[in-house]
């Protein structure tokens, strides 16, 4: 911060500061370079002074340089982490199935579609092929939930009147809507797991788990065989639903979260899921379409 202020006072342009600092190791060399900087910069003179300043500082500090550099890095990392935590929303739905609670509002963005951001959220944000949760925040309808580029989660609300930054408000996730989307998401994972088990040469490339539009896309040598044996595939999936296989999560919920159904291989996932396959009800392959080597399987689930 001090270096930046002095560079500005000396008249360095914005892009010249990183160029100047990039040629230096020692802090003293950076301040010496500021005094010598001109436009165009006298590179040879600066390099000579930099070399002497750097050598002097490195020699004087040889005994504890490694520890000091490590400490400086950790302080910078902690500072960056604090900035990131201020902007981002902790996605509690990744490891907590609670549908009610209290959150603190960190931002209110007015407009035609008002946005509210919180320090943490239990609302699943649309993504990964799964629709967003709905519900209420301070008794105000939450119409949609989206990921923001800075790591925050945007809760699109009906109105933002009465909501204040720093205020703590009760929330409620629409349970019926959550359960429905969770079932469709789990059904997609089960379809992928069974399909890749029966046809090892295929792999999933995309998924869309919206009710009424649910589908999974596959590529691989056996895609035509899947169409021919779609009735058998459907029956195996139904059998796995009757077995009521557990749906669990492995890995760090915020870093390496993966969903695992029974003994099938885990699949990386940041969505919500049923507790077991027995909750899915009746499964049906709605369609099977092959185009340019890509197979799209449409599916439906209905109450048992």
PDB file of N, CA, C and O in Angstrom, residues 199-235:
ATOM      1  N   UNK A 199     -22.915 -50.598 -19.481  1.00  0.00           N
ATOM      2  CA  UNK A 199     -22.244 -50.292 -20.752  1.00  0.00           C
ATOM      3  C   UNK A 199     -20.964 -49.498 -20.457  1.00  0.00           C
ATOM      4  O   UNK A 199     -20.944 -48.265 -20.558  1.00  0.00           O
ATOM      5  N   UNK A 200     -19.900 -50.177 -20.057  1.00  0.00           N
ATOM      6  CA  UNK A 200     -18.675 -49.495 -19.598  1.00  0.00           C
ATOM      7  C   UNK A 200     -18.035 -48.566 -20.617  1.00  0.00           C
ATOM      8  O   UNK A 200     -17.268 -47.675 -20.241  1.00  0.00           O
ATOM      9  N   UNK A 201     -18.339 -48.730 -21.889  1.00  0.00           N
ATOM     10  CA  UNK A 201     -17.687 -47.891 -22.903  1.00  0.00           C
ATOM     11  C   UNK A 201     -18.350 -46.523 -23.058  1.00  0.00           C
ATOM     12  O   UNK A 201     -17.844 -45.676 -23.803  1.00  0.00           O
ATOM     13  N   UNK A 202     -19.465 -46.282 -22.389  1.00  0.00           N
ATOM     14  CA  UNK A 202     -20.139 -44.995 -22.513  1.00  0.00           C
ATOM     15  C   UNK A 202     -19.830 -44.124 -21.301  1.00  0.00           C
ATOM     16  O   UNK A 202     -19.448 -44.616 -20.240  1.00  0.00           O
ATOM     17  N   UNK A 203     -20.017 -42.827 -21.474  1.00  0.00           N
ATOM     18  CA  UNK A 203     -19.829 -41.895 -20.370  1.00  0.00           C
ATOM     19  C   UNK A 203     -20.823 -40.758 -20.511  1.00  0.00           C
ATOM     20  O   UNK A 203     -21.226 -40.389 -21.618  1.00  0.00           O
ATOM     21  N   UNK A 204     -21.188 -40.190 -19.381  1.00  0.00           N
ATOM     22  CA  UNK A 204     -22.147 -39.093 -19.376  1.00  0.00           C
ATOM     23  C   UNK A 204     -21.430 -37.790 -19.728  1.00  0.00           C
ATOM     24  O   UNK A 204     -20.277 -37.570 -19.337  1.00  0.00           O
ATOM     25  N   UNK A 205     -22.109 -36.917 -20.484  1.00  0.00           N
ATOM     26  CA  UNK A 205     -21.511 -35.625 -20.828  1.00  0.00           C
ATOM     27  C   UNK A 205     -22.386 -34.454 -20.404  1.00  0.00           C
ATOM     28  O   UNK A 205     -21.904 -33.313 -20.348  1.00  0.00           O
ATOM     29  N   UNK A 206     -23.666 -34.699 -20.096  1.00  0.00           N
ATOM     30  CA  UNK A 206     -24.534 -33.596 -19.690  1.00  0.00           C
ATOM     31  C   UNK A 206     -25.784 -34.149 -19.030  1.00  0.00           C
ATOM     32  O   UNK A 206     -26.167 -35.305 -19.244  1.00  0.00           O
ATOM     33  N   UNK A 207     -26.418 -33.288 -18.220  1.00  0.00           N
ATOM     34  CA  UNK A 207     -27.655 -33.667 -17.561  1.00  0.00           C
ATOM     35  C   UNK A 207     -28.551 -32.465 -17.352  1.00  0.00           C
ATOM     36  O   UNK A 207     -28.073 -31.339 -17.194  1.00  0.00           O
ATOM     37  N   UNK A 208     -29.838 -32.704 -17.366  1.00  0.00           N
ATOM     38  CA  UNK A 208     -30.834 -31.639 -17.189  1.00  0.00           C
ATOM     39  C   UNK A 208     -31.972 -32.281 -16.408  1.00  0.00           C
ATOM     40  O   UNK A 208     -32.736 -33.070 -16.963  1.00  0.00           O
ATOM     41  N   UNK A 209     -32.081 -31.932 -15.122  1.00  0.00           N
ATOM     42  CA  UNK A 209     -33.003 -32.668 -14.249  1.00  0.00           C
ATOM     43  C   UNK A 209     -34.299 -31.925 -13.929  1.00  0.00           C
ATOM     44  O   UNK A 209     -34.899 -32.141 -12.882  1.00  0.00           O
ATOM     45  N   UNK A 210     -34.730 -31.043 -14.800  1.00  0.00           N
ATOM     46  CA  UNK A 210     -35.953 -30.303 -14.541  1.00  0.00           C
ATOM     47  C   UNK A 210     -37.166 -31.219 -14.709  1.00  0.00           C
ATOM     48  O   UNK A 210     -37.268 -31.945 -15.709  1.00  0.00           O
ATOM     49  N   UNK A 211     -38.090 -31.188 -13.779  1.00  0.00           N
ATOM     50  CA  UNK A 211     -39.312 -32.003 -13.918  1.00  0.00           C
ATOM     51  C   UNK A 211     -40.015 -31.699 -15.238  1.00  0.00           C
ATOM     52  O   UNK A 211     -40.194 -30.552 -15.625  1.00  0.00           O
ATOM     53  N   UNK A 212     -40.384 -32.754 -15.945  1.00  0.00           N
ATOM     54  CA  UNK A 212     -41.043 -32.602 -17.231  1.00  0.00           C
ATOM     55  C   UNK A 212     -40.088 -32.479 -18.395  1.00  0.00           C
ATOM     56  O   UNK A 212     -40.502 -32.618 -19.558  1.00  0.00           O
ATOM     57  N   UNK A 213     -38.801 -32.217 -18.116  1.00  0.00           N
ATOM     58  CA  UNK A 213     -37.797 -32.058 -19.174  1.00  0.00           C
ATOM     59  C   UNK A 213     -36.553 -32.905 -18.919  1.00  0.00           C
ATOM     60  O   UNK A 213     -35.550 -32.767 -19.611  1.00  0.00           O
ATOM     61  N   UNK A 214     -36.598 -33.770 -17.932  1.00  0.00           N
ATOM     62  CA  UNK A 214     -35.402 -34.458 -17.456  1.00  0.00           C
ATOM     63  C   UNK A 214     -34.769 -35.331 -18.545  1.00  0.00           C
ATOM     64  O   UNK A 214     -35.452 -36.072 -19.251  1.00  0.00           O
ATOM     65  N   UNK A 215     -33.445 -35.220 -18.638  1.00  0.00           N
ATOM     66  CA  UNK A 215     -32.711 -35.994 -19.632  1.00  0.00           C
ATOM     67  C   UNK A 215     -31.239 -36.084 -19.225  1.00  0.00           C
ATOM     68  O   UNK A 215     -30.734 -35.264 -18.474  1.00  0.00           O
ATOM     69  N   UNK A 216     -30.563 -37.085 -19.784  1.00  0.00           N
ATOM     70  CA  UNK A 216     -29.128 -37.275 -19.585  1.00  0.00           C
ATOM     71  C   UNK A 216     -28.512 -37.628 -20.930  1.00  0.00           C
ATOM     72  O   UNK A 216     -29.080 -38.416 -21.695  1.00  0.00           O
ATOM     73  N   UNK A 217     -27.367 -37.045 -21.248  1.00  0.00           N
ATOM     74  CA  UNK A 217     -26.693 -37.270 -22.526  1.00  0.00           C
ATOM     75  C   UNK A 217     -25.455 -38.138 -22.335  1.00  0.00           C
ATOM     76  O   UNK A 217     -24.667 -37.914 -21.408  1.00  0.00           O
ATOM     77  N   UNK A 218     -25.280 -39.101 -23.263  1.00  0.00           N
ATOM     78  CA  UNK A 218     -24.157 -40.029 -23.210  1.00  0.00           C
ATOM     79  C   UNK A 218     -23.436 -40.062 -24.559  1.00  0.00           C
ATOM     80  O   UNK A 218     -24.032 -39.798 -25.608  1.00  0.00           O
ATOM     81  N   UNK A 219     -22.156 -40.407 -24.508  1.00  0.00           N
ATOM     82  CA  UNK A 219     -21.385 -40.697 -25.712  1.00  0.00           C
ATOM     83  C   UNK A 219     -20.604 -41.979 -25.457  1.00  0.00           C
ATOM     84  O   UNK A 219     -20.373 -42.366 -24.309  1.00  0.00           O
ATOM     85  N   UNK A 220     -20.203 -42.650 -26.543  1.00  0.00           N
ATOM     86  CA  UNK A 220     -19.421 -43.872 -26.400  1.00  0.00           C
ATOM     87  C   UNK A 220     -19.819 -44.899 -27.438  1.00  0.00           C
ATOM     88  O   UNK A 220     -20.807 -44.738 -28.170  1.00  0.00           O
ATOM     89  N   UNK A 221     -19.056 -45.964 -27.486  1.00  0.00           N
ATOM     90  CA  UNK A 221     -19.261 -46.986 -28.513  1.00  0.00           C
ATOM     91  C   UNK A 221     -20.599 -47.703 -28.390  1.00  0.00           C
ATOM     92  O   UNK A 221     -21.142 -48.176 -29.391  1.00  0.00           O
ATOM     93  N   UNK A 222     -21.147 -47.787 -27.185  1.00  0.00           N
ATOM     94  CA  UNK A 222     -22.342 -48.618 -26.974  1.00  0.00           C
ATOM     95  C   UNK A 222     -23.648 -47.832 -26.983  1.00  0.00           C
ATOM     96  O   UNK A 222     -24.673 -48.350 -26.535  1.00  0.00           O
ATOM     97  N   UNK A 223     -23.652 -46.600 -27.477  1.00  0.00           N
ATOM     98  CA  UNK A 223     -24.886 -45.802 -27.402  1.00  0.00           C
ATOM     99  C   UNK A 223     -26.034 -46.455 -28.172  1.00  0.00           C
ATOM    100  O   UNK A 223     -27.196 -46.401 -27.740  1.00  0.00           O
ATOM    101  N   UNK A 224     -25.739 -47.069 -29.308  1.00  0.00           N
ATOM    102  CA  UNK A 224     -26.803 -47.741 -30.058  1.00  0.00           C
ATOM    103  C   UNK A 224     -27.306 -48.972 -29.312  1.00  0.00           C
ATOM    104  O   UNK A 224     -28.508 -49.279 -29.337  1.00  0.00           O
ATOM    105  N   UNK A 225     -26.404 -49.645 -28.641  1.00  0.00           N
ATOM    106  CA  UNK A 225     -26.806 -50.823 -27.853  1.00  0.00           C
ATOM    107  C   UNK A 225     -27.718 -50.418 -26.706  1.00  0.00           C
ATOM    108  O   UNK A 225     -28.643 -51.152 -26.336  1.00  0.00           O
ATOM    109  N   UNK A 226     -27.488 -49.245 -26.122  1.00  0.00           N
ATOM    110  CA  UNK A 226     -28.344 -48.763 -25.038  1.00  0.00           C
ATOM    111  C   UNK A 226     -29.776 -48.619 -25.536  1.00  0.00           C
ATOM    112  O   UNK A 226     -30.732 -48.988 -24.841  1.00  0.00           O
ATOM    113  N   UNK A 227     -29.933 -48.087 -26.750  1.00  0.00           N
ATOM    114  CA  UNK A 227     -31.284 -47.939 -27.309  1.00  0.00           C
ATOM    115  C   UNK A 227     -31.929 -49.307 -27.480  1.00  0.00           C
ATOM    116  O   UNK A 227     -33.108 -49.500 -27.141  1.00  0.00           O
ATOM    117  N   UNK A 228     -31.174 -50.258 -27.981  1.00  0.00           N
ATOM    118  CA  UNK A 228     -31.711 -51.604 -28.194  1.00  0.00           C
ATOM    119  C   UNK A 228     -32.091 -52.279 -26.884  1.00  0.00           C
ATOM    120  O   UNK A 228     -33.056 -53.063 -26.846  1.00  0.00           O
ATOM    121  N   UNK A 229     -31.364 -51.955 -25.821  1.00  0.00           N
ATOM    122  CA  UNK A 229     -31.617 -52.618 -24.529  1.00  0.00           C
ATOM    123  C   UNK A 229     -32.220 -51.657 -23.505  1.00  0.00           C
ATOM    124  O   UNK A 229     -32.080 -51.840 -22.303  1.00  0.00           O
ATOM    125  N   UNK A 230     -32.910 -50.641 -23.976  1.00  0.00           N
ATOM    126  CA  UNK A 230     -33.468 -49.631 -23.075  1.00  0.00           C
ATOM    127  C   UNK A 230     -34.489 -50.221 -22.094  1.00  0.00           C
ATOM    128  O   UNK A 230     -34.586 -49.782 -20.942  1.00  0.00           O
ATOM    129  N   UNK A 231     -35.244 -51.238 -22.543  1.00  0.00           N
ATOM    130  CA  UNK A 231     -36.211 -51.876 -21.637  1.00  0.00           C
ATOM    131  C   UNK A 231     -35.489 -52.563 -20.482  1.00  0.00           C
ATOM    132  O   UNK A 231     -35.929 -52.490 -19.322  1.00  0.00           O
ATOM    133  N   UNK A 232     -34.375 -53.222 -20.791  1.00  0.00           N
ATOM    134  CA  UNK A 232     -33.599 -53.893 -19.754  1.00  0.00           C
ATOM    135  C   UNK A 232     -32.978 -52.858 -18.813  1.00  0.00           C
ATOM    136  O   UNK A 232     -32.970 -53.048 -17.593  1.00  0.00           O
ATOM    137  N   UNK A 233     -32.460 -51.769 -19.377  1.00  0.00           N
ATOM    138  CA  UNK A 233     -31.885 -50.699 -18.561  1.00  0.00           C
ATOM    139  C   UNK A 233     -32.929 -50.137 -17.606  1.00  0.00           C
ATOM    140  O   UNK A 233     -32.650 -49.950 -16.411  1.00  0.00           O
ATOM    141  N   UNK A 234     -34.116 -49.886 -18.112  1.00  0.00           N
ATOM    142  CA  UNK A 234     -35.197 -49.354 -17.283  1.00  0.00           C
ATOM    143  C   UNK A 234     -35.540 -50.313 -16.149  1.00  0.00           C
ATOM    144  O   UNK A 234     -35.762 -49.883 -15.001  1.00  0.00           O
ATOM    145  N   UNK A 235     -35.563 -51.612 -16.435  1.00  0.00           N
ATOM    146  CA  UNK A 235     -35.909 -52.596 -15.413  1.00  0.00           C
ATOM    147  C   UNK A 235     -34.851 -52.669 -14.317  1.00  0.00           C
ATOM    148  O   UNK A 235     -35.177 -52.767 -13.123  1.00  0.00           O
TER     149      UNK A 235
END
